[in-house]
């Protein structure tokens, strides 16, 4: 076993890789960075070295191998390359773990093959996660590679929440059930919320709203996830940047039979050309907000549809939990978009939800309460840190903790 105390965390997306080198002795970031536009023209790597400065590489990265090699070269420049004895493990975000992977898992050839089998149910994500694992293994074959799954925290979903009401045998034959995603974030944020409230996680019921590019809600009762909005794939649930979220499955038949679209075209429509993008032509909430403030009708409708869905889930999860101690906003939109939080909580005083408009407008990177002191339900903003959580779980596994 390596005696190192650092974990390199890779969060590989379809066209980007985020990475962080985290020192587990104190949780500090020794280095961090982002490679964007992989597989496209005009790629960019932005690297933050330990001294806090910033280096940029502008180059085309034809694939993830090229992107990760460039990342490794940057770490090398700081004397922290993949051959560094200080590294204890590489921790990988893997989006779909299916029914088999419900814990952080040491990657072997066999584990990698199984992650590959799950590509059809996470087509935007698992291929990139696999590429990250393959490159890291090649660069440093003796180092433990740990896969931390987005689905793992949701493995506790009770059967009535996990089942689709379809023929049981067909569902079982194809492992069709609700898995849920963003679990590492829901786990981290629900725990941090309990800490913010100064309470034991086992005592608090929380609704977590993870609103990033992908978006999902979860209901966490005493630290255990009991409901979440994504399902077999990361397409179900909330309105997202480019994904539709909930939609009548009947529209698939209609578009195929009447519209003549192929299954692949409908897949592309629902995953990449829907959500905010489909409704108004912009998938970035900043643009949607800017345009709706200027009176743009399409952008306003996109915002209203996004918020409407969010409110439906808040109401539903309130009923699932029975008692709610906190509603928490996290990820890019949840942490930054005050108008989304305001609209999501408006008019819910009868449910004990009273946002404080002034606190809600405060800009800060810290976990904070944004509800009034007398609000029965605390509304909070808690920045997510999937990378730190992945590093902790990976380090615990290799240390046998
Ligand atoms: N200041 C802001 N106001 C509103 N939305 C924001 C702001 N900053 C970021 N976002 C939104 O956050 C999204 C990205 O969220 P993030 O959690 O980083 O996503 P991911 O990790 O899935 O890439 C962007 O698409 C953007 O719409
Ligand atoms: C699972 C998922 O939707 O992830 P992301 O938000 O990173 O796309
Ligand atoms: Mg994210």
PDB file of N, CA, C and O and ligand atoms in Angstrom, residues 11 18 93 182 210 212-214 331 386, ligand 3:
ATOM      1  N   UNK A  11     -13.283  14.040 -12.237  1.00  0.00           N
ATOM      2  CA  UNK A  11     -14.714  14.106 -12.531  1.00  0.00           C
ATOM      3  C   UNK A  11     -14.807  14.375 -14.034  1.00  0.00           C
ATOM      4  O   UNK A  11     -14.733  15.511 -14.479  1.00  0.00           O
ATOM      5  N   UNK A  18     -12.858  17.701 -14.820  1.00  0.00           N
ATOM      6  CA  UNK A  18     -12.474  18.523 -13.677  1.00  0.00           C
ATOM      7  C   UNK A  18     -11.569  17.661 -12.817  1.00  0.00           C
ATOM      8  O   UNK A  18     -11.845  16.471 -12.657  1.00  0.00           O
ATOM      9  N   UNK A  93     -15.172   9.889 -10.208  1.00  0.00           N
ATOM     10  CA  UNK A  93     -16.636   9.943 -10.194  1.00  0.00           C
ATOM     11  C   UNK A  93     -17.116   9.031 -11.318  1.00  0.00           C
ATOM     12  O   UNK A  93     -16.728   9.196 -12.473  1.00  0.00           O
ATOM     13  N   UNK A 182     -26.271  11.945  -8.844  1.00  0.00           N
ATOM     14  CA  UNK A 182     -25.737  13.045  -8.028  1.00  0.00           C
ATOM     15  C   UNK A 182     -25.677  12.636  -6.555  1.00  0.00           C
ATOM     16  O   UNK A 182     -25.699  13.485  -5.661  1.00  0.00           O
ATOM     17  N   UNK A 210     -30.272  19.738  -5.986  1.00  0.00           N
ATOM     18  CA  UNK A 210     -28.977  19.870  -6.684  1.00  0.00           C
ATOM     19  C   UNK A 210     -29.284  20.395  -8.084  1.00  0.00           C
ATOM     20  O   UNK A 210     -29.781  19.661  -8.940  1.00  0.00           O
ATOM     21  N   UNK A 212     -27.561  21.877 -11.123  1.00  0.00           N
ATOM     22  CA  UNK A 212     -26.380  22.207 -11.931  1.00  0.00           C
ATOM     23  C   UNK A 212     -26.778  22.119 -13.390  1.00  0.00           C
ATOM     24  O   UNK A 212     -27.872  22.529 -13.759  1.00  0.00           O
ATOM     25  N   UNK A 213     -25.887  21.580 -14.220  1.00  0.00           N
ATOM     26  CA  UNK A 213     -26.265  21.308 -15.611  1.00  0.00           C
ATOM     27  C   UNK A 213     -27.334  20.237 -15.617  1.00  0.00           C
ATOM     28  O   UNK A 213     -28.402  20.398 -16.171  1.00  0.00           O
ATOM     29  N   UNK A 214     -26.984  19.087 -14.980  1.00  0.00           N
ATOM     30  CA  UNK A 214     -28.010  18.114 -14.641  1.00  0.00           C
ATOM     31  C   UNK A 214     -28.608  18.588 -13.317  1.00  0.00           C
ATOM     32  O   UNK A 214     -27.944  19.285 -12.563  1.00  0.00           O
ATOM     33  N   UNK A 331     -25.256  23.353  -5.997  1.00  0.00           N
ATOM     34  CA  UNK A 331     -24.708  23.295  -7.371  1.00  0.00           C
ATOM     35  C   UNK A 331     -24.881  24.662  -8.063  1.00  0.00           C
ATOM     36  O   UNK A 331     -25.474  25.580  -7.479  1.00  0.00           O
ATOM     37  N   UNK A 386     -18.380  17.625  -4.411  1.00  0.00           N
ATOM     38  CA  UNK A 386     -18.322  16.206  -4.783  1.00  0.00           C
ATOM     39  C   UNK A 386     -16.888  15.698  -4.741  1.00  0.00           C
ATOM     40  O   UNK A 386     -16.636  14.552  -4.370  1.00  0.00           O
TER      41      UNK A 386
HETATM   42 MG1  LIG B   3     -22.036  18.690 -11.322  1.00  0.00          MG
END
